[in-house]
GROMACS .gro file of C-alpha atoms in nm:
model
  352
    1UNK     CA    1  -4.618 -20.925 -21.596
    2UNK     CA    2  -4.500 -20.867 -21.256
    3UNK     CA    3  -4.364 -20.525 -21.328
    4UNK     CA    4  -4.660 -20.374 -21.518
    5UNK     CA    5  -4.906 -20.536 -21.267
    6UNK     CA    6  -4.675 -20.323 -21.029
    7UNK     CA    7  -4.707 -19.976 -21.244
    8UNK     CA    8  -5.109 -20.017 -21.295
    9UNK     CA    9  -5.149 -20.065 -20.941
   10UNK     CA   10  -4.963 -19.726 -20.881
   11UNK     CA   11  -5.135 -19.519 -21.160
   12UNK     CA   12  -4.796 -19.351 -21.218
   13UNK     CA   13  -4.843 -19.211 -21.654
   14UNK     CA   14  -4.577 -19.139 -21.879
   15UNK     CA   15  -4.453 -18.752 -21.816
   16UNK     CA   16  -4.522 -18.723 -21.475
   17UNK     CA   17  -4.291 -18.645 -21.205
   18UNK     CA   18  -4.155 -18.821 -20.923
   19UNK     CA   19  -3.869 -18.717 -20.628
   20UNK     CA   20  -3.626 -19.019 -20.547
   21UNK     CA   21  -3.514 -18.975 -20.268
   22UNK     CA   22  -3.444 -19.320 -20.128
   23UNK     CA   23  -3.131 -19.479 -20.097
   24UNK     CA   24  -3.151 -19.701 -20.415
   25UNK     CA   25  -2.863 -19.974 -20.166
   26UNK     CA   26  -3.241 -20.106 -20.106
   27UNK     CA   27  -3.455 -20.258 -20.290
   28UNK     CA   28  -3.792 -20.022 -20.152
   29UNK     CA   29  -3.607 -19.726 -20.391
   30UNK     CA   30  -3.461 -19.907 -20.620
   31UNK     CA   31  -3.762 -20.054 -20.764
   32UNK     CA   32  -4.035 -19.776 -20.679
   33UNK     CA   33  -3.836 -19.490 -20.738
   34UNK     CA   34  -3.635 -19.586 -21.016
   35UNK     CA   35  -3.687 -19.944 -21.218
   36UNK     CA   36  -4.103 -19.941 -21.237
   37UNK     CA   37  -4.072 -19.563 -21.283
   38UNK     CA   38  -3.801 -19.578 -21.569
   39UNK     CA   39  -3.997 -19.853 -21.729
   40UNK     CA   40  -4.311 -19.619 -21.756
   41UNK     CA   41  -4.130 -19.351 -21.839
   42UNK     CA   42  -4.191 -19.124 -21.523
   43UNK     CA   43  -3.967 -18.813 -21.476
   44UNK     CA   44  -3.748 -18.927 -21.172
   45UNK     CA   45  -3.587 -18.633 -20.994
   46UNK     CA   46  -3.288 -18.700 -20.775
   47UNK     CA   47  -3.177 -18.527 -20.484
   48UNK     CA   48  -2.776 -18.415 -20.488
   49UNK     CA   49  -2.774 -18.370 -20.141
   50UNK     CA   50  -2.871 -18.617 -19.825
   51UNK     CA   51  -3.211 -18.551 -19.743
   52UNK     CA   52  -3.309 -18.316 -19.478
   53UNK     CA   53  -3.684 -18.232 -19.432
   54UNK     CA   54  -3.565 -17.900 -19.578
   55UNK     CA   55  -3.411 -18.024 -19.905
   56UNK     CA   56  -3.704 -18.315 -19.916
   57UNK     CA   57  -3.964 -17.960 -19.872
   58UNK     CA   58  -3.784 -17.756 -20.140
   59UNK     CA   59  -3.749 -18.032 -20.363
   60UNK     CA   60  -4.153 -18.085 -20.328
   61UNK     CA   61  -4.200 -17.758 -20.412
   62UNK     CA   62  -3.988 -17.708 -20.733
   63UNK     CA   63  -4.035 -18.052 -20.883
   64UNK     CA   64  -4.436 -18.108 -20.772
   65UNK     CA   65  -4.472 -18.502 -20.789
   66UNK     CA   66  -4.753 -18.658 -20.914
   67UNK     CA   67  -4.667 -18.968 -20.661
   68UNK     CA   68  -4.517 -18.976 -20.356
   69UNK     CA   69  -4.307 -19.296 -20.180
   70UNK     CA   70  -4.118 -19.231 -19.852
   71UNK     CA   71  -4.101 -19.410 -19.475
   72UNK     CA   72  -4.284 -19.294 -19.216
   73UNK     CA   73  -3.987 -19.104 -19.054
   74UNK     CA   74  -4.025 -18.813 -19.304
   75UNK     CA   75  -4.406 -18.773 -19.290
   76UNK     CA   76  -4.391 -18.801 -18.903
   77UNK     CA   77  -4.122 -18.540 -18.851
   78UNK     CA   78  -4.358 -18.319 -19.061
   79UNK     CA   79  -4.677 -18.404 -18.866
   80UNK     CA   80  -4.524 -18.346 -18.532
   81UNK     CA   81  -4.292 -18.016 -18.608
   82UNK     CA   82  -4.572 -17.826 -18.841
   83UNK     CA   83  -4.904 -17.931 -18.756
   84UNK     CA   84  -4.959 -18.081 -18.399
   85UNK     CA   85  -4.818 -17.754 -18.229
   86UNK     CA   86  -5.034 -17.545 -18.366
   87UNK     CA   87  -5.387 -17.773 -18.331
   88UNK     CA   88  -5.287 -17.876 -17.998
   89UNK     CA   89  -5.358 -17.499 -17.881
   90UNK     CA   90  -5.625 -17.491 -17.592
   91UNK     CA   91  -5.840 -17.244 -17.830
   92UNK     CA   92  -5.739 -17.428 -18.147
   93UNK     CA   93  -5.890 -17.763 -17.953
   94UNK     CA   94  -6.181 -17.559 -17.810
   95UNK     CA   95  -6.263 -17.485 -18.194
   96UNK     CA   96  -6.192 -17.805 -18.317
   97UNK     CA   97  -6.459 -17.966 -18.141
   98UNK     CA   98  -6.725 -17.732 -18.280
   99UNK     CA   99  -6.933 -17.895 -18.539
  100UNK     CA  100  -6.867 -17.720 -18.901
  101UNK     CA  101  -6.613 -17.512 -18.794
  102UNK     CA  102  -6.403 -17.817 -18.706
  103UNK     CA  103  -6.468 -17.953 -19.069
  104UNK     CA  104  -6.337 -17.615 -19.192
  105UNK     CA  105  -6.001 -17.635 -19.037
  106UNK     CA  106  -5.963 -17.998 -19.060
  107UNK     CA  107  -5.965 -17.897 -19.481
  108UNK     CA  108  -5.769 -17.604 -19.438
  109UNK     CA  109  -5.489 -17.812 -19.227
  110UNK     CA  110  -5.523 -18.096 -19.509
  111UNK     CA  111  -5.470 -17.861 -19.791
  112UNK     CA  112  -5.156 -17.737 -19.623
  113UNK     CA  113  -5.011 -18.084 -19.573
  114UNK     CA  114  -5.098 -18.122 -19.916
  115UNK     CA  115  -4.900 -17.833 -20.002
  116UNK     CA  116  -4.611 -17.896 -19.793
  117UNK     CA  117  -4.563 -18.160 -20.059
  118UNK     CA  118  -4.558 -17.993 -20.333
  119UNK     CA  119  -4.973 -18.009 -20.364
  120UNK     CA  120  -5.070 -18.243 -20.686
  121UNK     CA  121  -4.965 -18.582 -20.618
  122UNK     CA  122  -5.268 -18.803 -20.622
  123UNK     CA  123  -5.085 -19.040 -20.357
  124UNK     CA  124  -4.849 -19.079 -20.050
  125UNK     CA  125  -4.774 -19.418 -19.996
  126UNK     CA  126  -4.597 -19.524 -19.696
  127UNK     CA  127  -4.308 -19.811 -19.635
  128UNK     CA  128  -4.025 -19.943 -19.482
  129UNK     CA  129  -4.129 -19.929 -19.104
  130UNK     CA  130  -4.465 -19.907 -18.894
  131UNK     CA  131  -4.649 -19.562 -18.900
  132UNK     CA  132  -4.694 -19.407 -18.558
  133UNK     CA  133  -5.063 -19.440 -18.453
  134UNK     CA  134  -5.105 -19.078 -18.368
  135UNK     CA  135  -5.011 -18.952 -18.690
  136UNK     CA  136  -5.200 -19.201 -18.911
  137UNK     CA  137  -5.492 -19.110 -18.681
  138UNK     CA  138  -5.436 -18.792 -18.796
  139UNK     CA  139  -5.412 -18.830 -19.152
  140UNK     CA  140  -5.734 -19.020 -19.124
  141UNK     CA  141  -5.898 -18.705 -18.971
  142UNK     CA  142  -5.835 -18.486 -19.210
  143UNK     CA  143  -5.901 -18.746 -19.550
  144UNK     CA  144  -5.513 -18.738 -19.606
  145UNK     CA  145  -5.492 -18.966 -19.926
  146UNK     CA  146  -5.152 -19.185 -19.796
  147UNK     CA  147  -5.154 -19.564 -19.755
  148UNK     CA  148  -4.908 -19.794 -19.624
  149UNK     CA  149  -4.789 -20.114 -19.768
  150UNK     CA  150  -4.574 -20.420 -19.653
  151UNK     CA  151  -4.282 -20.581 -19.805
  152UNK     CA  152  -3.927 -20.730 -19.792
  153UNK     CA  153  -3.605 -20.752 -20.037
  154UNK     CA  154  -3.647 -21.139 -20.067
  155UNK     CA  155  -4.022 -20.993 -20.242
  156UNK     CA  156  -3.907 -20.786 -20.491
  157UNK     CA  157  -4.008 -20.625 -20.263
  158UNK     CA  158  -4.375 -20.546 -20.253
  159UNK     CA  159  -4.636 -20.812 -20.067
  160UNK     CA  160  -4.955 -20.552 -19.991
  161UNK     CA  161  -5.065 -20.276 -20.097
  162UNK     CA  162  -5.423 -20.068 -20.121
  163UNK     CA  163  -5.513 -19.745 -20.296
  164UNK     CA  164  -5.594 -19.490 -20.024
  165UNK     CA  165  -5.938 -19.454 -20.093
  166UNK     CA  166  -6.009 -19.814 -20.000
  167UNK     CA  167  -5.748 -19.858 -19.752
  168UNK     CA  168  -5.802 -19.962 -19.429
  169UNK     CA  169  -5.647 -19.753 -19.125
  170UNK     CA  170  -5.385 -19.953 -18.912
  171UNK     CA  171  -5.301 -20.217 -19.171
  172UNK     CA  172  -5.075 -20.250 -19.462
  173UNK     CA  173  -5.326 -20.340 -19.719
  174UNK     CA  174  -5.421 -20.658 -19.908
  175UNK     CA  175  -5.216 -20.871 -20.076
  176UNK     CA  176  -5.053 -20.769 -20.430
  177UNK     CA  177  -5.191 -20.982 -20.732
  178UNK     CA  178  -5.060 -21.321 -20.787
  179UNK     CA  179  -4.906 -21.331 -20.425
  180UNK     CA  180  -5.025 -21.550 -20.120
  181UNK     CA  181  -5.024 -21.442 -19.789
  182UNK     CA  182  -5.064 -21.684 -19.428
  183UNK     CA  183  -5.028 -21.603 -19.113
  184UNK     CA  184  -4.888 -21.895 -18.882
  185UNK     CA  185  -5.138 -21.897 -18.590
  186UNK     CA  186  -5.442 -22.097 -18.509
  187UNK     CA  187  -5.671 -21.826 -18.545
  188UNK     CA  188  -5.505 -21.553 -18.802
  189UNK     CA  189  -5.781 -21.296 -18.776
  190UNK     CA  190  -5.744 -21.282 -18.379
  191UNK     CA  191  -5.401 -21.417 -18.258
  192UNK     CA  192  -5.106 -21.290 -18.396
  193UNK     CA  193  -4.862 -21.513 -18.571
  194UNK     CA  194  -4.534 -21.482 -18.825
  195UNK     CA  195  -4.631 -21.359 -19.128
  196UNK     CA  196  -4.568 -21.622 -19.429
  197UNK     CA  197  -4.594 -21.541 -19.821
  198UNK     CA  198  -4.600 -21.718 -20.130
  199UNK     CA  199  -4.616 -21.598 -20.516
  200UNK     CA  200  -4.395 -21.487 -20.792
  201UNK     CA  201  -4.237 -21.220 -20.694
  202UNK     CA  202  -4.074 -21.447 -20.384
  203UNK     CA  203  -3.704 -21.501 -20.451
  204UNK     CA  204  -3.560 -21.908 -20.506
  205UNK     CA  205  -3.316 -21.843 -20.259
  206UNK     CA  206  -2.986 -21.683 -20.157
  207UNK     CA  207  -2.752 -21.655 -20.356
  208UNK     CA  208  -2.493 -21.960 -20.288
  209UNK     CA  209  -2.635 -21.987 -19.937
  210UNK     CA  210  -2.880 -22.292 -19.917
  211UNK     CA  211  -2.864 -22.323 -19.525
  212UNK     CA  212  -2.996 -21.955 -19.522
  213UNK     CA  213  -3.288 -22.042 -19.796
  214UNK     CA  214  -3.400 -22.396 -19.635
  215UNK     CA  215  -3.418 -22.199 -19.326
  216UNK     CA  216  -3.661 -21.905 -19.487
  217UNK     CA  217  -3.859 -22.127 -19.731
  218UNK     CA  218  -4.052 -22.419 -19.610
  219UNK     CA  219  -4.082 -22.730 -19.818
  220UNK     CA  220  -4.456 -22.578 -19.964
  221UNK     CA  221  -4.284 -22.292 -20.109
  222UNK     CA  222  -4.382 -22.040 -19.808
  223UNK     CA  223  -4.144 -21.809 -19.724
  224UNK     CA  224  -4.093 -21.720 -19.356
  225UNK     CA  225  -4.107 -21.349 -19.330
  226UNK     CA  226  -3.979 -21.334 -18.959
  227UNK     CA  227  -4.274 -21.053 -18.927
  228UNK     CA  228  -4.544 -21.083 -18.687
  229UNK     CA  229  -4.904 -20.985 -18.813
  230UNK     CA  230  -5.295 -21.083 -18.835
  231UNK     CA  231  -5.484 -21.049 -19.130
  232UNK     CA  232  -5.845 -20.933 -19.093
  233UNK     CA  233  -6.204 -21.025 -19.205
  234UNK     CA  234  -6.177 -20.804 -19.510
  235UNK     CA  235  -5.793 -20.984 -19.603
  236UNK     CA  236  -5.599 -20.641 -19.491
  237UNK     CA  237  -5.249 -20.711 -19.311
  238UNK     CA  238  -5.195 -20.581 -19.029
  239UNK     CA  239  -4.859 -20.557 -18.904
  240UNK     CA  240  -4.698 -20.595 -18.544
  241UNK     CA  241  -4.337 -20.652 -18.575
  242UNK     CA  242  -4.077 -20.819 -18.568
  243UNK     CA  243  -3.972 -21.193 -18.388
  244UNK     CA  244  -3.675 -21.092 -18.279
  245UNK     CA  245  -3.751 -20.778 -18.125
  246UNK     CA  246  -4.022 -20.940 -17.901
  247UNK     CA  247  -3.930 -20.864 -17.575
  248UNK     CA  248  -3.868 -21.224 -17.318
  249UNK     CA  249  -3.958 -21.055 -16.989
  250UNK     CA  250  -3.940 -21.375 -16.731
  251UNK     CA  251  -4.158 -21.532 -17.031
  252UNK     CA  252  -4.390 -21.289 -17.093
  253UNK     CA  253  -4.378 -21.195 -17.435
  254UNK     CA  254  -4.372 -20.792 -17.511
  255UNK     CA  255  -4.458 -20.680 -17.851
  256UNK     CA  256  -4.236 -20.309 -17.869
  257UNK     CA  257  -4.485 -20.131 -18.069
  258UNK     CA  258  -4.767 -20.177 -17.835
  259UNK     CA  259  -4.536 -19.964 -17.542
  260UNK     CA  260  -4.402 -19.718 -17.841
  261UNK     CA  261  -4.808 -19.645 -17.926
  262UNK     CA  262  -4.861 -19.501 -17.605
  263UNK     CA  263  -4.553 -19.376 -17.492
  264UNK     CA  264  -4.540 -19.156 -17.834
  265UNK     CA  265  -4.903 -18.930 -17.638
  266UNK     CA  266  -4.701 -18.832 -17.383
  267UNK     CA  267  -4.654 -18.467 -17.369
  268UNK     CA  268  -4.246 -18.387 -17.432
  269UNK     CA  269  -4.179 -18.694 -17.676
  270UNK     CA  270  -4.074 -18.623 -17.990
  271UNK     CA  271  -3.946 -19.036 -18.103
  272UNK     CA  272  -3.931 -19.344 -17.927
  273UNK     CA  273  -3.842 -19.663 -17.928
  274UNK     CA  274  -3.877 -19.920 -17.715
  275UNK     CA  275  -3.602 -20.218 -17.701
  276UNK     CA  276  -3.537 -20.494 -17.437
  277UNK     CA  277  -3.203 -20.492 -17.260
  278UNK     CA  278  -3.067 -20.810 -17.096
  279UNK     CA  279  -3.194 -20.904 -16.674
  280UNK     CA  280  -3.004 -21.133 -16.454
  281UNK     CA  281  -3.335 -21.230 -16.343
  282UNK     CA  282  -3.631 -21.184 -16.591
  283UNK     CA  283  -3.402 -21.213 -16.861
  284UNK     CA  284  -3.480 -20.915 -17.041
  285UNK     CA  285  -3.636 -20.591 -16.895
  286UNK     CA  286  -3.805 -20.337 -17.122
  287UNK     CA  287  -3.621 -20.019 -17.212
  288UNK     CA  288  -3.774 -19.708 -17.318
  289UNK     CA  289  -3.513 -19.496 -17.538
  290UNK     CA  290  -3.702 -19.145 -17.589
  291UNK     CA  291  -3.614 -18.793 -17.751
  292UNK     CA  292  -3.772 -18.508 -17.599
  293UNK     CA  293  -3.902 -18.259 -17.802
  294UNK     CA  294  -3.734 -17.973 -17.683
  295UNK     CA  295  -3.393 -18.014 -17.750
  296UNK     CA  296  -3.138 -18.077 -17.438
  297UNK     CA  297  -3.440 -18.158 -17.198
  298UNK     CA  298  -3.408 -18.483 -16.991
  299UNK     CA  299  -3.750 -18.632 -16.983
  300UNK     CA  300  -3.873 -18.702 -16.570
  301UNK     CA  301  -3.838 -19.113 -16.545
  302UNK     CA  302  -4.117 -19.084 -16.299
  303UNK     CA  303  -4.372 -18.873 -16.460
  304UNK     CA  304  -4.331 -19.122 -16.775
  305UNK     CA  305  -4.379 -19.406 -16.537
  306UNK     CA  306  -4.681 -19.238 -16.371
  307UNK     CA  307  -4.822 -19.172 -16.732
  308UNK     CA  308  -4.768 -19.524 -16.805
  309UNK     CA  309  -4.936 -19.693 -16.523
  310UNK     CA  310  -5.294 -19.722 -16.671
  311UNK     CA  311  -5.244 -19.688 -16.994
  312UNK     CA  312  -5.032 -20.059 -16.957
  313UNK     CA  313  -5.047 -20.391 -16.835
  314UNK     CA  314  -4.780 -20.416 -16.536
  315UNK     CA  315  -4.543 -20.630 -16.713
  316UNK     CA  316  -4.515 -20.388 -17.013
  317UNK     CA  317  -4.369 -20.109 -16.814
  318UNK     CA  318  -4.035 -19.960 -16.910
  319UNK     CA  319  -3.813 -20.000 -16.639
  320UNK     CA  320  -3.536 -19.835 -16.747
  321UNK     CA  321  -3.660 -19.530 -16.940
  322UNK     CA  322  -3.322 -19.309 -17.097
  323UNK     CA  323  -3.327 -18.964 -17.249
  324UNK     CA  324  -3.115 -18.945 -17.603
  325UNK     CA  325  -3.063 -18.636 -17.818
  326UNK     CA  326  -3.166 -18.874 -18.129
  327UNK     CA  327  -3.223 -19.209 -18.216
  328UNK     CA  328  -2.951 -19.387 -18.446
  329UNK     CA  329  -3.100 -19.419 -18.775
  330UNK     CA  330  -2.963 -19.570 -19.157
  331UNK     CA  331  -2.985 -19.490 -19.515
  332UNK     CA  332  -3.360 -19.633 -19.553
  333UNK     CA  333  -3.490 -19.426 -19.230
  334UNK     CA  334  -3.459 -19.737 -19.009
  335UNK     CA  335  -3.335 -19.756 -18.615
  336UNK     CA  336  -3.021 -19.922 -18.597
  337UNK     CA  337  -3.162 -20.129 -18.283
  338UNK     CA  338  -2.797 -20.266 -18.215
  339UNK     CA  339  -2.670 -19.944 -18.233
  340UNK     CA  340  -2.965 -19.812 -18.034
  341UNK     CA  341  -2.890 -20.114 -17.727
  342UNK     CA  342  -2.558 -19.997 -17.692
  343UNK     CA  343  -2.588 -19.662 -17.664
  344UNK     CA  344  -2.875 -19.733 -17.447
  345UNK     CA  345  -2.674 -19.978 -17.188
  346UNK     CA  346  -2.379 -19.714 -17.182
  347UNK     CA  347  -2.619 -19.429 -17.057
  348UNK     CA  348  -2.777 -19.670 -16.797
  349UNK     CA  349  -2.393 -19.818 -16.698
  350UNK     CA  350  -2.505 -20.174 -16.824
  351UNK     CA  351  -2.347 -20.436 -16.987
  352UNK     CA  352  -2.502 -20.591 -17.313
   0.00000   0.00000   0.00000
């Protein structure tokens, strides 16, 4: 039941065409790139090669999917390296905020996104990691049809999901059928709490490891996500991030994605992330790892400081703010955060 429930929600038919290009190690590829689509009898397309953006763009073009899954890392890098240099012109902004004209190139700068993936797919949808709030605000603007949903192995792994027409911007969707979803606060709509779940797709537990499973699912059956969210007035999820990269700063708690939302406007950045590095006195300090966009270029700490200042509370500022030629990522277009600390510590002469 689970699995059709899965393929009706997707509107994937028998015949069309899809590009796998997950690693299929995880359970996000494995079961929307390959079991449900198998199952329906989808065309799945695999790449021979590692993706690059190039290979992901040529493989668009030849194979045309009718349905799209990726992370946010390849839609981002696509946003940021064909689009935003060209409409953040001064004449191209100038014309943009002319009424019809601006509706004209807003459509013409949709239909070649559109086209940069391969220009029939009736869907993008998004997983795997947060979406940068620039970009979805920029998909919104021009009536991109991507959605994002939320999910975990121990799920199977999907938890929320919307179709794109219905979807609201900044969450993850609504909860999947025949799945549960809490959030552990005493308001869930307007403080932010972990992010619990219940239903059948929830595993019974890990495999010989009952310490690990009493410790994720409570004695109601709710498993413990270790995600931090809010759900809405309309049900949507809304995602924040994870426990255990809240940043302690002398017992102020620092959600990372709140810093990485503005920090991502400032002219120069290409990525970010923001991470907290130990403090013989607060405890932690926040750390702002960035790569410029030009490669080689070592970002100004004190310009990003001064663009900072009123944009966040005091607290929240970086103070350690290092300039990386990339940010160390795996298989499933995740940043290897431990990876990321240490490289981060060794550039600042810190111990971790």
């Amino acid at each position: 039941y689970d699995l059709f429930t899965r393929i009706d929600t997707y509107g994937i038919n028998p015949g069309e065409q899809i590009v796998c290009m997950l690693p299929m190690a995880h359970m996000y590829g494995l079961a929307f790139e390959f079991i449900y689509q198998f199952v329906n009898g989808t065309h799945i397309h695999f790449l021979s090669r590692t993706p690059s953006p190039k290979i992901i763009a040529d493989a668009f073009a030849t194979v045309k999917p009718d349905l799209i899954i990726t992370v946010p890392l390849v839609i981002e890098k696509i946003i940021k390296k064909k689009v935003f240099p060209t409409i953040e012109k001064p004449h191209m902004k100038l014309l943009m905020n002319i009424p019809i004209i601006n509706d004209k190139i807003r459509e013409s700068i949709r239909q070649k996104v559109i086209d940069a993936f391969g220009g029939k797919f009736k869907e993008l949808i998004i997983g795997g990691a947060a979406l940068n709030k620039e970009v979805e605000i920029f998909l919104r603007s021009i009536r991109f049809p991507y959605t994002v949903g939320y999910g975990m192995t121990e799920c199977g792994p999907l938890l929320t999901y919307d179709n794109w027409k219905t979807f609201r911007q900044s969450s993850c969707g609504k909860a999947v059928p025949r799945v549960e979803l809490r959030i552990d606060s005493g308001d869930p709509q307007h403080i932010v709490g972990e992010i619990l779940a219940k239903g059948i797709c929830v595993m019974t537990g890990y495999y010989k490891n009952p310490e690990a499973t009493a410790a994720a699912i409570d004695r109601d059956g709710w498993l413990h996500t270790g995600d931090l969210g809010f759900l809405d007035s309309g049900g949507y999820l809304h995602y924040v991030g994870r426990i255990k990269e809240i940043i302690n700063r002398g017992g102020e708690k620092i959600i990372p994605a709140e810093v990485e939302a503005v920090l991502s406007r400032y002219p120069g950045v290409k990525e970010c992330k923001v991470i907290g590095l130990p403090d013989p006195y607060y405890g932690e300090e926040v750390c702002a790892c960035l790569v410029p966009a030009c490669e080689g270029e070592n970002l100004d700490a004190g310009h990003v400081r001064a663009f900072l200042e009123p944009r966040l509370a005091h607290f929240k500022l970086p103070r350690h703010i290092v300039t990386l030629p990339a940010l160390p990522i795996n298989t499933s277009g995740k940043v290897r955060r431990g990876e990321l600390r240490r490289m981060a510590a060794e550039s600042l002469g810190l111990e971790t």
